[in-house]
Short mmCIF file of C-alpha atoms in Angstrom, two decimals:
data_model
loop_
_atom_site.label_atom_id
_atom_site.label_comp_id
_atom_site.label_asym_id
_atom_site.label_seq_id
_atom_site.Cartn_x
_atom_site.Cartn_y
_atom_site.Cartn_z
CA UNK R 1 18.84 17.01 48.06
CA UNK R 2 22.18 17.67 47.98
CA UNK R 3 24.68 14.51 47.38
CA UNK R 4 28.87 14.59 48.35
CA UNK R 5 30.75 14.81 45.40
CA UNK R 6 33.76 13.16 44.17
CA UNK R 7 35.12 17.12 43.34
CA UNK R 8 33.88 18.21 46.78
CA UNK R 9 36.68 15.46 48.50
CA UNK R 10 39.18 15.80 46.29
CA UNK R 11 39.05 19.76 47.16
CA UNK R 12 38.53 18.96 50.92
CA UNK R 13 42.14 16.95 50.59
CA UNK R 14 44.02 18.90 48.53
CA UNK R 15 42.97 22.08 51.58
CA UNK R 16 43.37 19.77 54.16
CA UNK R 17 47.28 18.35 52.69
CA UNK R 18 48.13 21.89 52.41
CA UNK R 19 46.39 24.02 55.33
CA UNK R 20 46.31 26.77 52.24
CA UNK R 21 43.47 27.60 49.74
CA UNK R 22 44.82 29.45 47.18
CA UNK R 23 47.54 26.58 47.34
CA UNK R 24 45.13 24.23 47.01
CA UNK R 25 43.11 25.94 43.84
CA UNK R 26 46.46 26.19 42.34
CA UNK R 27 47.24 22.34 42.36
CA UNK R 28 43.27 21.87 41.59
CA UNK R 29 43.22 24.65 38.98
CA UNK R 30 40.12 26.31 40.42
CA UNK R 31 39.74 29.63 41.76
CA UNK R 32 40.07 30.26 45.44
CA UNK R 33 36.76 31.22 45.56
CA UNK R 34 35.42 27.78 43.97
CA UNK R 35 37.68 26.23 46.28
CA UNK R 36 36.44 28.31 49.51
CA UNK R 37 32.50 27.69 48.48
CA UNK R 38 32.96 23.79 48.19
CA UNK R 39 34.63 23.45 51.59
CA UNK R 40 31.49 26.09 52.88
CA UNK R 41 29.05 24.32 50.84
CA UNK R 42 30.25 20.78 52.59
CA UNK R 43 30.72 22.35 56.04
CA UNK R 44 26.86 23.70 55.77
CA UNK R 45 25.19 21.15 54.84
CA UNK R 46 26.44 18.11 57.14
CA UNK R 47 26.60 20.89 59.97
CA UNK R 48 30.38 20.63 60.89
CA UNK R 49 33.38 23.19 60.81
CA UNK R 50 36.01 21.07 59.14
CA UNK R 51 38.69 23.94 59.56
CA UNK R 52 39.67 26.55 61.84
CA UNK R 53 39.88 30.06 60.25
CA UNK R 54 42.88 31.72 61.96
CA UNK R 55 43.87 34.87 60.62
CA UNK R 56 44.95 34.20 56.73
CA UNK R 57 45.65 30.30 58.05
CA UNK R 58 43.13 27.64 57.86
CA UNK R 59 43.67 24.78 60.06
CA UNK R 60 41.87 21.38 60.55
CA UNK R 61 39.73 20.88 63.52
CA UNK R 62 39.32 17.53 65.15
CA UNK R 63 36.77 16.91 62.84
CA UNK R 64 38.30 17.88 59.52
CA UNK R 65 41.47 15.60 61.04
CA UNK R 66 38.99 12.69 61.31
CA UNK R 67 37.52 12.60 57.97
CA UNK R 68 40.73 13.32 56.25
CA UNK R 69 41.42 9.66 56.17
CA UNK R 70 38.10 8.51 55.13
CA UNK R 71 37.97 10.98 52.02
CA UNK R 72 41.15 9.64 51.05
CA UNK R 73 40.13 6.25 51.41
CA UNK R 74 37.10 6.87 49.36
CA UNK R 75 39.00 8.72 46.65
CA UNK R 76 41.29 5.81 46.33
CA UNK R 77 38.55 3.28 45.93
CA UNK R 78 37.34 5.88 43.00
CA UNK R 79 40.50 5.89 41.46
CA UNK R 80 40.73 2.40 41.69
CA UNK R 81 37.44 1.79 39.98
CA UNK R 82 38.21 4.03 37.46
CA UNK R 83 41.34 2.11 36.86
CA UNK R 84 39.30 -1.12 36.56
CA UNK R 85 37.21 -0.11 33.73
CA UNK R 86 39.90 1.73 31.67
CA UNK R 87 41.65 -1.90 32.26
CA UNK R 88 38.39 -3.53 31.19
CA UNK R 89 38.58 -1.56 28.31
CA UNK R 90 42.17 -2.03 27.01
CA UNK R 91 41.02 -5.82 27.69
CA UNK R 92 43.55 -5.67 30.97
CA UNK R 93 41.26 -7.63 33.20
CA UNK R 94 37.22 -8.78 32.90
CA UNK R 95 35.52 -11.65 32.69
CA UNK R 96 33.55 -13.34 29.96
CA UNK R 97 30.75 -15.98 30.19
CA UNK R 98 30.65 -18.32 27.22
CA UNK R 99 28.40 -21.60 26.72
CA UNK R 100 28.25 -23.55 23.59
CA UNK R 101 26.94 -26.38 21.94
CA UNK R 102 28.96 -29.51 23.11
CA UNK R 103 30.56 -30.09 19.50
CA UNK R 104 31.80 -26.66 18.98
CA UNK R 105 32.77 -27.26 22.80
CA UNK R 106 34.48 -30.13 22.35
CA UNK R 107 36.54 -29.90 19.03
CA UNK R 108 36.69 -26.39 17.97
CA UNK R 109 36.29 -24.22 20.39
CA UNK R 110 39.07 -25.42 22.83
CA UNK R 111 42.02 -24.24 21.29
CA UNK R 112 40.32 -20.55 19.96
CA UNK R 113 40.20 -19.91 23.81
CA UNK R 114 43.43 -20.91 24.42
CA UNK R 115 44.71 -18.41 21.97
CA UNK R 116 42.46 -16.15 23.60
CA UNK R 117 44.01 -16.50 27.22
CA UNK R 118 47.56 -16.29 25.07
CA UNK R 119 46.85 -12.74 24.06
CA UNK R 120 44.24 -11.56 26.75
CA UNK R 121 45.70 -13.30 30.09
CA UNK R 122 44.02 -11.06 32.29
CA UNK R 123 40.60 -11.99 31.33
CA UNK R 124 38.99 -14.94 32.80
CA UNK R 125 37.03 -17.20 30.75
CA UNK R 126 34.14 -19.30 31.94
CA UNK R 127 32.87 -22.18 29.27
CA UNK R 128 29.66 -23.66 30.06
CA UNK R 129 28.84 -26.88 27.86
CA UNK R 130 25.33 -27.84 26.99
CA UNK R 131 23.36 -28.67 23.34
CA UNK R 132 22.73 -25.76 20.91
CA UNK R 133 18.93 -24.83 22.93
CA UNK R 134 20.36 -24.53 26.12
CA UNK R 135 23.12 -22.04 24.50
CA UNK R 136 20.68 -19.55 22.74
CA UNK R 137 18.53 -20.26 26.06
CA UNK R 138 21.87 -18.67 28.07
CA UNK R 139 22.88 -15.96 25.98
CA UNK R 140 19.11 -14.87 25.70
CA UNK R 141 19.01 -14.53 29.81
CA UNK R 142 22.15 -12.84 29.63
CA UNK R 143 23.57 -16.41 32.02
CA UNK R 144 26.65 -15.99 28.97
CA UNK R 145 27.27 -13.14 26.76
CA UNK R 146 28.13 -15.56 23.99
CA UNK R 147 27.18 -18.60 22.87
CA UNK R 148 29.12 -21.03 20.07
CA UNK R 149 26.26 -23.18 18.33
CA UNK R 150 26.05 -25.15 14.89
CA UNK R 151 23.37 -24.85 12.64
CA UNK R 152 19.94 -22.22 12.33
CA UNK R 153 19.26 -20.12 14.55
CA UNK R 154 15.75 -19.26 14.56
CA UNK R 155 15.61 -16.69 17.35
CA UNK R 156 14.96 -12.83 15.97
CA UNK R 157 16.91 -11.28 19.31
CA UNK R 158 20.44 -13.38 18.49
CA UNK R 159 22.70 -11.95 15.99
CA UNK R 160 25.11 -14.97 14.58
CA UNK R 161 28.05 -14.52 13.11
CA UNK R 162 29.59 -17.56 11.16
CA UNK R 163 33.01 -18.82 12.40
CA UNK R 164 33.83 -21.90 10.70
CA UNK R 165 32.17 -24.90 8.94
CA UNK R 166 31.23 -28.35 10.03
CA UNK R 167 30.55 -31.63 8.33
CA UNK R 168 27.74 -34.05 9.46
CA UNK R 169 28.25 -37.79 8.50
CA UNK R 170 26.74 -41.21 8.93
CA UNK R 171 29.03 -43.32 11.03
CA UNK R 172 28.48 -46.94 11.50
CA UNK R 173 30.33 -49.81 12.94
CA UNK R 174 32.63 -51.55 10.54
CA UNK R 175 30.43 -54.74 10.45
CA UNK R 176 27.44 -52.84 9.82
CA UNK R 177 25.62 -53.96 6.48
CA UNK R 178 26.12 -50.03 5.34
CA UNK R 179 29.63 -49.91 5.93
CA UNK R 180 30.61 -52.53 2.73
CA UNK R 181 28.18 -50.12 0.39
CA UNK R 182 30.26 -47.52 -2.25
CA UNK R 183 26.62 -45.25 -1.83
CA UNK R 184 23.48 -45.57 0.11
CA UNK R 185 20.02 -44.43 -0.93
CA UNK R 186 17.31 -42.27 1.00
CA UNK R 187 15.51 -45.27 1.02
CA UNK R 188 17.88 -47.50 2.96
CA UNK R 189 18.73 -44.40 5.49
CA UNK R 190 14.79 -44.77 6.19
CA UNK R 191 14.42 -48.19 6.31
CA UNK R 192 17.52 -50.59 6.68
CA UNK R 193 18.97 -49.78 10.03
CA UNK R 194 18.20 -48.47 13.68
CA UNK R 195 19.43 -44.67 14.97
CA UNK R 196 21.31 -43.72 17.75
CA UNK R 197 20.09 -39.78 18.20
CA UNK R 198 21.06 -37.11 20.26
CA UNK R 199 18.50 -35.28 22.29
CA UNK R 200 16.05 -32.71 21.39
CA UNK R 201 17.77 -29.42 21.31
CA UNK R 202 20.77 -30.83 19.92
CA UNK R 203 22.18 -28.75 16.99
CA UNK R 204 23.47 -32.00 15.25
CA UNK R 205 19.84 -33.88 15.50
CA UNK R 206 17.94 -30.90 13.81
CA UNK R 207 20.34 -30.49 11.69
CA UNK R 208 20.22 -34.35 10.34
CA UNK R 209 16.58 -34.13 10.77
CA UNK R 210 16.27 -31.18 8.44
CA UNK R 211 18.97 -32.88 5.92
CA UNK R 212 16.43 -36.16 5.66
CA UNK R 213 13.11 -33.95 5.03
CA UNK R 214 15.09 -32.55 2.14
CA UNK R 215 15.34 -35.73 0.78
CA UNK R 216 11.89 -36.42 2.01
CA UNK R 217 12.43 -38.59 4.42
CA UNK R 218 10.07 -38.19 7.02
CA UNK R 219 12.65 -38.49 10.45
CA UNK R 220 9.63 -39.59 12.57
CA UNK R 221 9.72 -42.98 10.08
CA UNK R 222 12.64 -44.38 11.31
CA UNK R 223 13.13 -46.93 14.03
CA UNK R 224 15.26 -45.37 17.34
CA UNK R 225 17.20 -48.04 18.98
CA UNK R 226 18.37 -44.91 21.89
CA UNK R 227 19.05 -41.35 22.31
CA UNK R 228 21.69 -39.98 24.09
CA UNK R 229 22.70 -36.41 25.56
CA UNK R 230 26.50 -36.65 23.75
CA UNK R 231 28.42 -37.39 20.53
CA UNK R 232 30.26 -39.45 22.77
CA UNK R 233 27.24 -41.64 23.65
CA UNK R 234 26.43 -41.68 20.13
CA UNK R 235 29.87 -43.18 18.76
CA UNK R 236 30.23 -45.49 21.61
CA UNK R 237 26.68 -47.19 20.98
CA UNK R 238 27.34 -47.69 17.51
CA UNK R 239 30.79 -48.70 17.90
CA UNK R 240 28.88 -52.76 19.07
CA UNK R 241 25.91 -52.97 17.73
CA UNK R 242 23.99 -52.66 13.96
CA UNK R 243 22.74 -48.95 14.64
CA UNK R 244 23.91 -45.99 12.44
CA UNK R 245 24.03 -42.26 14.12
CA UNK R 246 24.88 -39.16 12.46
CA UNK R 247 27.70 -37.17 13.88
CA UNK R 248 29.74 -34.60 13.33
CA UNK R 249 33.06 -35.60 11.59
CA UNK R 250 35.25 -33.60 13.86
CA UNK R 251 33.22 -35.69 16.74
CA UNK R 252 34.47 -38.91 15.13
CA UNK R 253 37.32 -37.94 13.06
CA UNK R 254 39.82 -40.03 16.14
CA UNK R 255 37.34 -43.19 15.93
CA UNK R 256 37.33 -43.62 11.92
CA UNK R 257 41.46 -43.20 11.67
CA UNK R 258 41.36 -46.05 14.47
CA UNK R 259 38.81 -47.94 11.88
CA UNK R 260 36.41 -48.47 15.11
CA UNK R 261 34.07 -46.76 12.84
CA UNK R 262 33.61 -46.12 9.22
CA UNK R 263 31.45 -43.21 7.18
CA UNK R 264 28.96 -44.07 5.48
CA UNK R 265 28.72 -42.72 1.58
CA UNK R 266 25.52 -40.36 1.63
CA UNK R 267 25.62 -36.72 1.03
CA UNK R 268 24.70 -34.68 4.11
CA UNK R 269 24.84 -30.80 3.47
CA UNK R 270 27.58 -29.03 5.21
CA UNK R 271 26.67 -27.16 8.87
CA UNK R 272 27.83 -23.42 9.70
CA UNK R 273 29.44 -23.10 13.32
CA UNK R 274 28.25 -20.00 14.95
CA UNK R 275 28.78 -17.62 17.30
CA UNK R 276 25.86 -15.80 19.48
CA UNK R 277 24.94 -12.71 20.90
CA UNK R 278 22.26 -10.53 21.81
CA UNK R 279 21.21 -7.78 19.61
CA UNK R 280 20.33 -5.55 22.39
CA UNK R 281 22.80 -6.03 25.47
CA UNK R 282 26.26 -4.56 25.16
CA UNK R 283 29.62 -6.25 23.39
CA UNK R 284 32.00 -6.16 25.46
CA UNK R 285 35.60 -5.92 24.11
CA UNK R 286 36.55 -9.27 25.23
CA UNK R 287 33.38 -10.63 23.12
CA UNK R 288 34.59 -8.89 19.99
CA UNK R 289 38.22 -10.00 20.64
CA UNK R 290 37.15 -13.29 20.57
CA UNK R 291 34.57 -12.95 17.41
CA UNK R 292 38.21 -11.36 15.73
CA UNK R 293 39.79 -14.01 17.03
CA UNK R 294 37.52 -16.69 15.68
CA UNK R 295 36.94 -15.48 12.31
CA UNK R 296 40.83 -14.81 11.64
CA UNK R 297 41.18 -18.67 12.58
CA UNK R 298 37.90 -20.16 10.80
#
């Protein structure tokens, strides 16, 4: 079956401006002949004349005069997608769907996309918030081409790629028994005070989790006064009342220089912020102008 080409409109305008063939192959750079056997080839196979044949002169019929207009139109929408993409490409316009964990989201993140828009103003950036699950659960349906998560990523179709580093810490209130201690021992973490958690799926509670079985401490052991879906939640509850939580210290960084809330002194390992993709679907430039972007600021 034969299918209208872009080439077979483009030569039907360029005759059709110009009432001439060999004019026309001259601005197309075809032969006349090429140009004669496309108009032929169109005529033929929809069944219509399109021009008259008078003499050496070509002139449009009715029907050549009618569908002048719509070729046009058509060849302008081409144009115009073609436009678009080369635009996508020099990162002119385009769209890209992030979601990240709601620390990253929160305190880190922010001001990378605002740099972002700075450079990039014609792409539009949509930030969807959620815990570090639900963000490998997005980029893995292809919901966001990126994610932003903290912590291991145990998923073999994500590539990560680290951006920056994060510090968990114990944060209690400043009446809390821990809080007048220079150091506290695995042993009192397991025993001496109720948790405030986040959810499961939260980055920052696996991540605490896996810090206490490395000092085997089993995390099931201790007693959980709540759990929460936000750092917020978390600093807020602990804030009035004896629980401990751990957090991340860019979470709670404006509460302790207040001195609502004070660190506790017990060495959590450091966390890796990350960025997310999938190892199959296609980067799009504005996904590795923001990894660039990231990395130069980390």
């Amino acid at each position: 079956m034969n299918i209208m080409t872009f080439e077979q409109l483009a030569i039907f305008v360029a005759v059709a401006e110009r009432e001439h063939l060999t004019k026309a192959a001259e601005a197309l750079r075809l032969t006349p002949s090429a140009v004669s056997a496309s108009i032929k080839t169109l005529e033929a196979f929809y069944n219509v004349q399109l021009f008259h044949r008078v003499g050496r002169r070509i002139e449009l019929t009715d029907t050549g005069r009618a569908f002048v207009s719509e070729a046009k139109a058509v060849l302008a929408r081409a144009r115009a997608a073609e436009l678009m993409l080369a635009e996508m490409g020099d990162l002119k316009r385009g769209t890209l769907n992030i979601f990240a964990s709601q620390t990253v989201a929160t305190y880190w993140l922010p001001e990378r996309l605002m740099q972002f828009h700075d450079r990039y103003p014609g792409i539009d950036l949509s930030l969807t918030v959620g815990n570090t699950k639900a963000a490998c659960a997005a980029v893995m349906e292809g919901a966001a081409e990126v994610g932003f998560v903290e912590g291991e990523i145990n998923e073999p179709a994500l590539a990560t790629q680290p951006v920056a580093e994060d510090e968990l810490i114990i944060v209690v209130a400043p009446d809390h028994p821990f809080a007048a201690l220079d150091k506290i021992t695995p042993e009192e973490i397991a025993a001496d005070t109720v948790w405030v958690l986040r959810e499961e799926g939260s980055g920052t509670r696996s991540e605490f989790e896996a810090a206490l079985r490395a000092f085997g401490i089993n995390p099931y052991s201790r007693e959980i006064a709540l759990i929460v879906p936000s750092n917020e939640a978390m600093l807020s509850a602990v804030q009035g009342s004896k629980a401990a939580c751990a957090v991340s210290r860019l979470a709670a960084a404006p509460l302790l220089n207040q001195g609502l809330v004070r660190a506790v002194n017990f060495p959590l390992p450091k966390r890796t912020l990350r960025m997310v993709r999938h190892k199959e679907r296609h980067t799009s430039g504005a996904s590795k102008a923001l990894q660039q972007l990231c990395i130069g600021q980390s």
